[in-house]
Amino acid sequence: MTGLASALRSLAVTGAAALMACTGALASPAVAVPEPKAPREFVALDSVDRTILQEMRYTSAHNFVGEPIDGYRQPLCLLTRPAAEALHRAQRRLLARGYTLKVYDCYRPQRAVDHFVRWAQDLADERMKAEFYPLVSKERLFADGYIAEKSGHSRGSTVDLTVVRLPAKPTRAYVPGERLTSCTGPRKERFPDSSVDMGTGYDCFDTLSHTDDPRITGVQRANRQLLKGVLAAEGFVNLPEEWWHFTFKPEPFPSTFFDFPVARRSVAGH
């Protein structure tokens, strides 16, 4: 009986130890993974120039997806310092002529690009089609280059922006579910976002958005050339398919796609 009792005691001790190990593992708090921070080369644009207007579309529901986009924690423009300083110089040129820059998007985390890709793959979700891609089939967004798995914005030196005549009028708030109007329509029929007439709205998935589309004439062409000329003088290169899209050259991070969130704490202390 002594041998049996000893064996039972040993089994009980082993079982208790295993149970405690299991219970301890379950009770241990999850270790929080810290969010990545921006390299020191990144800054908030308003720390370099407070006069440039910011209407950060992807923190709101007024964009082609129809909801706030992953990774945009605050309505804030983050850029590499050389790009921000170049925008500041361009802004000084425009202020002297009675205009101001307004940015729609700056640095874009990779998780936001991934959000765009998931949305584009869901062909049933067309809640914002009437405004942002009225003439394009959603199943063509990848093939036509409107959506891609990587974006130059994630490298930190690309910015989407427009020109606003001074004194700048505030943009009215977008109301989710409101009747949408085509981004290709006449200015008076498009969403009133305070921009001068560029021929289309921002993020308009249409060939009419091509910077030098021959259908754009008169004041609209002059406005596009004003934006392009002022930015080109400070080192920005326009994407020909989007009148609003510019990249500062040379890029400090030409092949790195970052994923830190758009938030002031991402650049705190820079």
CSV table of C-alpha atoms in Angstrom, one decimal:
chain,number,residue,atom,x,y,z
A,1,MET,CA,0.0,0.0,0.0
A,2,THR,CA,2.9,2.3,0.7
A,3,GLY,CA,4.1,2.1,-3.0
A,4,LEU,CA,0.5,2.8,-4.2
A,5,ALA,CA,0.1,5.7,-1.9
A,6,SER,CA,3.4,7.2,-3.0
A,7,ALA,CA,2.4,6.8,-6.6
A,8,LEU,CA,-0.9,8.5,-6.0
A,9,ARG,CA,0.7,11.4,-4.1
A,10,SER,CA,3.2,11.8,-7.0
A,11,LEU,CA,0.3,11.9,-9.5
A,12,ALA,CA,-1.6,14.4,-7.5
A,13,VAL,CA,1.4,16.7,-7.2
A,14,THR,CA,2.1,16.5,-11.0
A,15,GLY,CA,-1.6,17.2,-11.8
A,16,ALA,CA,-1.8,20.1,-9.5
A,17,ALA,CA,1.4,21.6,-11.0
A,18,ALA,CA,0.0,21.2,-14.5
A,19,LEU,CA,-3.3,22.8,-13.5
A,20,MET,CA,-1.5,25.7,-11.9
A,21,ALA,CA,0.6,26.2,-15.0
A,22,CYS,CA,-2.5,26.1,-17.2
A,23,THR,CA,-4.4,28.5,-14.9
A,24,GLY,CA,-1.4,30.8,-14.7
A,25,ALA,CA,-1.1,30.9,-18.5
A,26,LEU,CA,-4.8,31.8,-18.8
A,27,ALA,CA,-4.6,34.5,-16.2
A,28,SER,CA,-1.5,36.2,-17.5
A,29,PRO,CA,-2.4,39.6,-19.1
A,30,ALA,CA,-1.9,39.9,-22.8
A,31,VAL,CA,1.3,41.8,-23.7
A,32,ALA,CA,0.3,45.0,-25.6
A,33,VAL,CA,2.3,45.4,-28.8
A,34,PRO,CA,3.3,49.1,-29.1
A,35,GLU,CA,2.3,51.0,-32.2
A,36,PRO,CA,5.1,51.8,-34.5
A,37,LYS,CA,6.3,55.4,-34.5
A,38,ALA,CA,7.4,57.6,-37.4
A,39,PRO,CA,11.1,58.0,-38.1
A,40,ARG,CA,12.5,61.4,-37.0
A,41,GLU,CA,12.4,62.6,-40.6
A,42,PHE,CA,8.6,62.9,-40.3
A,43,VAL,CA,6.8,65.9,-39.0
A,44,ALA,CA,3.2,67.2,-38.7
A,45,LEU,CA,2.7,69.8,-41.4
A,46,ASP,CA,1.1,72.3,-39.0
A,47,SER,CA,4.4,72.4,-37.1
A,48,VAL,CA,6.0,73.7,-40.3
A,49,ASP,CA,3.2,75.8,-41.8
A,50,ARG,CA,0.0,76.6,-39.9
A,51,THR,CA,-1.6,78.5,-42.8
A,52,ILE,CA,-2.1,75.5,-45.1
A,53,LEU,CA,-5.7,74.2,-44.8
A,54,GLN,CA,-6.3,70.6,-43.9
A,55,GLU,CA,-9.4,68.7,-44.9
A,56,MET,CA,-8.3,65.1,-44.2
A,57,ARG,CA,-10.9,63.1,-46.0
A,58,TYR,CA,-9.9,59.6,-44.8
A,59,THR,CA,-10.7,60.4,-41.1
A,60,SER,CA,-14.3,60.9,-42.2
A,61,ALA,CA,-17.0,59.1,-44.1
A,62,HIS,CA,-16.7,61.5,-47.1
A,63,ASN,CA,-14.4,59.4,-49.3
A,64,PHE,CA,-14.9,56.7,-51.9
A,65,VAL,CA,-15.2,53.9,-49.3
A,66,GLY,CA,-17.8,55.8,-47.3
A,67,GLU,CA,-16.3,55.3,-43.8
A,68,PRO,CA,-13.2,56.4,-41.8
A,69,ILE,CA,-10.2,54.5,-43.0
A,70,ASP,CA,-8.0,52.2,-40.9
A,71,GLY,CA,-4.9,53.9,-39.4
A,72,TYR,CA,-6.3,57.5,-39.5
A,73,ARG,CA,-6.6,58.3,-35.8
A,74,GLN,CA,-6.6,62.1,-36.2
A,75,PRO,CA,-7.3,64.6,-39.0
A,76,LEU,CA,-3.6,65.4,-39.4
A,77,CYS,CA,-1.2,65.8,-42.3
A,78,LEU,CA,2.1,64.0,-41.6
A,79,LEU,CA,5.0,64.3,-44.1
A,80,THR,CA,8.7,63.9,-44.3
A,81,ARG,CA,10.3,67.2,-43.3
A,82,PRO,CA,11.7,68.0,-46.8
A,83,ALA,CA,8.3,67.6,-48.3
A,84,ALA,CA,6.6,69.7,-45.6
A,85,GLU,CA,9.2,72.5,-46.0
A,86,ALA,CA,8.7,72.5,-49.7
A,87,LEU,CA,5.0,72.9,-49.3
A,88,HIS,CA,5.7,75.8,-47.0
A,89,ARG,CA,7.7,77.5,-49.7
A,90,ALA,CA,4.9,76.8,-52.3
A,91,GLN,CA,2.3,78.2,-49.8
A,92,ARG,CA,4.3,81.5,-49.6
A,93,ARG,CA,4.1,81.8,-53.3
A,94,LEU,CA,0.4,81.2,-53.4
A,95,LEU,CA,-0.4,83.5,-50.4
A,96,ALA,CA,1.2,86.4,-52.3
A,97,ARG,CA,-1.3,85.7,-55.2
A,98,GLY,CA,-4.4,85.5,-52.9
A,99,TYR,CA,-4.6,81.7,-52.7
A,100,THR,CA,-3.9,79.0,-50.2
A,101,LEU,CA,-3.1,75.3,-50.4
A,102,LYS,CA,-5.5,72.8,-48.9
A,103,VAL,CA,-4.4,69.2,-48.3
A,104,TYR,CA,-6.7,66.2,-48.5
A,105,ASP,CA,-4.2,63.4,-47.7
A,106,CYS,CA,-0.5,63.2,-46.9
A,107,TYR,CA,1.3,60.2,-45.4
A,108,ARG,CA,-1.0,57.1,-45.6
A,109,PRO,CA,-0.3,54.0,-43.5
A,110,GLN,CA,-0.1,50.6,-45.2
A,111,ARG,CA,-3.1,49.4,-43.2
A,112,ALA,CA,-5.2,52.1,-44.9
A,113,VAL,CA,-4.1,50.9,-48.3
A,114,ASP,CA,-5.1,47.4,-47.2
A,115,HIS,CA,-8.5,48.8,-46.3
A,116,PHE,CA,-8.9,50.2,-49.8
A,117,VAL,CA,-8.0,46.8,-51.3
A,118,ARG,CA,-10.5,44.9,-49.1
A,119,TRP,CA,-13.2,47.4,-50.1
A,120,ALA,CA,-12.4,47.2,-53.8
A,121,GLN,CA,-12.7,43.4,-53.6
A,122,ASP,CA,-16.2,43.7,-52.2
A,123,LEU,CA,-18.1,44.4,-55.4
A,124,ALA,CA,-21.4,44.7,-53.6
A,125,ASP,CA,-20.4,47.8,-51.6
A,126,GLU,CA,-21.1,50.7,-54.0
A,127,ARG,CA,-22.5,53.2,-51.4
A,128,MET,CA,-20.3,56.1,-52.7
A,129,LYS,CA,-20.3,55.2,-56.4
A,130,ALA,CA,-22.6,58.1,-57.4
A,131,GLU,CA,-20.0,60.6,-56.3
A,132,PHE,CA,-16.5,59.1,-56.7
A,133,TYR,CA,-16.7,56.6,-59.6
A,134,PRO,CA,-20.0,57.2,-61.4
A,135,LEU,CA,-18.8,56.1,-64.8
A,136,VAL,CA,-16.4,53.3,-63.8
A,137,SER,CA,-17.4,49.7,-63.0
A,138,LYS,CA,-16.1,48.8,-59.6
A,139,GLU,CA,-14.7,45.5,-60.9
A,140,ARG,CA,-12.3,47.6,-63.1
A,141,LEU,CA,-10.7,49.6,-60.2
A,142,PHE,CA,-7.6,47.4,-60.0
A,143,ALA,CA,-7.1,46.9,-63.7
A,144,ASP,CA,-7.5,50.7,-64.4
A,145,GLY,CA,-5.0,51.6,-61.7
A,146,TYR,CA,-7.4,53.4,-59.3
A,147,ILE,CA,-6.6,50.9,-56.5
A,148,ALA,CA,-3.3,49.2,-55.8
A,149,GLU,CA,-1.7,47.1,-53.1
A,150,LYS,CA,1.0,49.7,-52.5
A,151,SER,CA,0.8,53.5,-52.4
A,152,GLY,CA,3.5,56.2,-52.7
A,153,HIS,CA,1.7,58.0,-49.9
A,154,SER,CA,3.0,55.3,-47.5
A,155,ARG,CA,6.6,56.6,-48.2
A,156,GLY,CA,5.7,59.9,-46.6
A,157,SER,CA,6.6,62.4,-49.4
A,158,THR,CA,3.4,62.3,-51.4
A,159,VAL,CA,0.5,64.7,-50.9
A,160,ASP,CA,-3.0,65.2,-52.3
A,161,LEU,CA,-4.0,68.8,-52.4
A,162,THR,CA,-5.8,71.7,-54.1
A,163,VAL,CA,-5.9,75.5,-54.3
A,164,VAL,CA,-8.5,77.7,-52.4
A,165,ARG,CA,-9.0,81.4,-53.1
A,166,LEU,CA,-8.7,83.7,-50.1
A,167,PRO,CA,-10.6,84.5,-48.0
A,168,ALA,CA,-11.2,80.7,-47.6
A,169,LYS,CA,-14.8,79.7,-47.0
A,170,PRO,CA,-15.2,76.7,-44.7
A,171,THR,CA,-16.3,73.4,-46.3
A,172,ARG,CA,-19.7,72.3,-45.1
A,173,ALA,CA,-19.9,69.0,-43.2
A,174,TYR,CA,-20.7,65.9,-45.2
A,175,VAL,CA,-23.7,64.1,-43.9
A,176,PRO,CA,-23.5,60.3,-44.3
A,177,GLY,CA,-26.4,59.1,-46.4
A,178,GLU,CA,-27.0,62.5,-48.1
A,179,ARG,CA,-27.7,62.5,-51.8
A,180,LEU,CA,-24.5,62.2,-53.8
A,181,THR,CA,-23.5,64.2,-56.8
A,182,SER,CA,-21.1,63.2,-59.5
A,183,CYS,CA,-17.4,64.3,-59.1
A,184,THR,CA,-17.4,64.9,-62.9
A,185,GLY,CA,-20.3,67.3,-63.0
A,186,PRO,CA,-20.2,71.1,-63.2
A,187,ARG,CA,-18.6,72.8,-60.2
A,188,LYS,CA,-22.0,74.1,-58.9
A,189,GLU,CA,-23.4,70.6,-58.8
A,190,ARG,CA,-20.4,68.9,-57.2
A,191,PHE,CA,-19.9,68.6,-53.4
A,192,PRO,CA,-18.9,72.2,-52.3
A,193,ASP,CA,-15.4,71.7,-50.8
A,194,SER,CA,-14.1,75.4,-51.2
A,195,SER,CA,-11.5,74.4,-53.9
A,196,VAL,CA,-11.2,76.5,-57.0
A,197,ASP,CA,-12.7,74.8,-60.1
A,198,MET,CA,-10.4,72.0,-61.0
A,199,GLY,CA,-12.8,70.3,-63.4
A,200,THR,CA,-13.5,67.3,-61.1
A,201,GLY,CA,-13.8,66.7,-57.4
A,202,TYR,CA,-11.0,65.2,-55.3
A,203,ASP,CA,-10.5,61.4,-55.7
A,204,CYS,CA,-12.6,61.3,-58.8
A,205,PHE,CA,-12.0,57.9,-60.5
A,206,ASP,CA,-12.4,59.1,-64.1
A,207,THR,CA,-10.1,60.0,-67.0
A,208,LEU,CA,-11.3,63.6,-66.6
A,209,SER,CA,-9.1,63.7,-63.6
A,210,HIS,CA,-6.0,63.4,-65.8
A,211,THR,CA,-4.1,66.6,-65.3
A,212,ASP,CA,-3.8,67.4,-69.0
A,213,ASP,CA,-7.1,65.9,-70.2
A,214,PRO,CA,-8.0,67.8,-73.3
A,215,ARG,CA,-11.6,68.3,-72.2
A,216,ILE,CA,-10.4,70.5,-69.4
A,217,THR,CA,-10.1,74.1,-70.7
A,218,GLY,CA,-10.3,77.7,-69.7
A,219,VAL,CA,-10.3,78.5,-66.0
A,220,GLN,CA,-10.2,74.8,-65.0
A,221,ARG,CA,-7.0,74.2,-66.9
A,222,ALA,CA,-5.5,77.5,-65.6
A,223,ASN,CA,-6.2,76.4,-62.0
A,224,ARG,CA,-4.6,73.0,-62.6
A,225,GLN,CA,-1.5,74.6,-64.1
A,226,LEU,CA,-1.3,77.1,-61.2
A,227,LEU,CA,-1.2,74.2,-58.7
A,228,LYS,CA,1.2,72.2,-60.8
A,229,GLY,CA,3.5,75.1,-61.5
A,230,VAL,CA,3.8,76.3,-58.0
A,231,LEU,CA,4.6,72.8,-56.7
A,232,ALA,CA,7.0,71.9,-59.5
A,233,ALA,CA,9.0,75.0,-58.6
A,234,GLU,CA,9.6,73.5,-55.2
A,235,GLY,CA,10.5,70.0,-56.3
A,236,PHE,CA,7.1,68.2,-56.5
A,237,VAL,CA,6.3,65.9,-59.4
A,238,ASN,CA,2.6,65.5,-60.5
A,239,LEU,CA,1.0,62.1,-61.2
A,240,PRO,CA,-0.4,62.6,-64.7
A,241,GLU,CA,-3.6,60.6,-63.9
A,242,GLU,CA,-4.5,62.7,-60.9
A,243,TRP,CA,-4.4,66.5,-60.9
A,244,TRP,CA,-4.3,66.5,-57.1
A,245,HIS,CA,-1.4,64.0,-56.5
A,246,PHE,CA,2.2,65.2,-56.1
A,247,THR,CA,5.4,63.6,-54.8
A,248,PHE,CA,8.4,65.5,-53.5
A,249,LYS,CA,11.7,64.5,-55.1
A,250,PRO,CA,14.2,63.2,-54.1
A,251,GLU,CA,12.2,61.1,-51.6
A,252,PRO,CA,14.0,60.5,-48.3
A,253,PHE,CA,12.4,57.0,-48.2
A,254,PRO,CA,12.0,55.9,-51.9
A,255,SER,CA,11.4,52.2,-51.2
A,256,THR,CA,10.0,52.0,-47.6
A,257,PHE,CA,6.2,51.7,-47.0
A,258,PHE,CA,5.4,52.7,-43.4
A,259,ASP,CA,2.5,51.6,-41.2
A,260,PHE,CA,2.6,53.9,-38.2
A,261,PRO,CA,-0.9,55.5,-37.5
A,262,VAL,CA,-1.8,59.0,-38.5
A,263,ALA,CA,-1.7,60.6,-35.1
A,264,ARG,CA,0.3,63.4,-33.4
A,265,ARG,CA,1.9,60.9,-31.1
A,266,SER,CA,3.5,59.2,-34.1
A,267,VAL,CA,5.8,62.3,-34.4
A,268,ALA,CA,5.9,63.4,-30.8
A,269,GLY,CA,9.2,64.9,-30.0
A,270,HIS,CA,10.3,65.3,-33.6
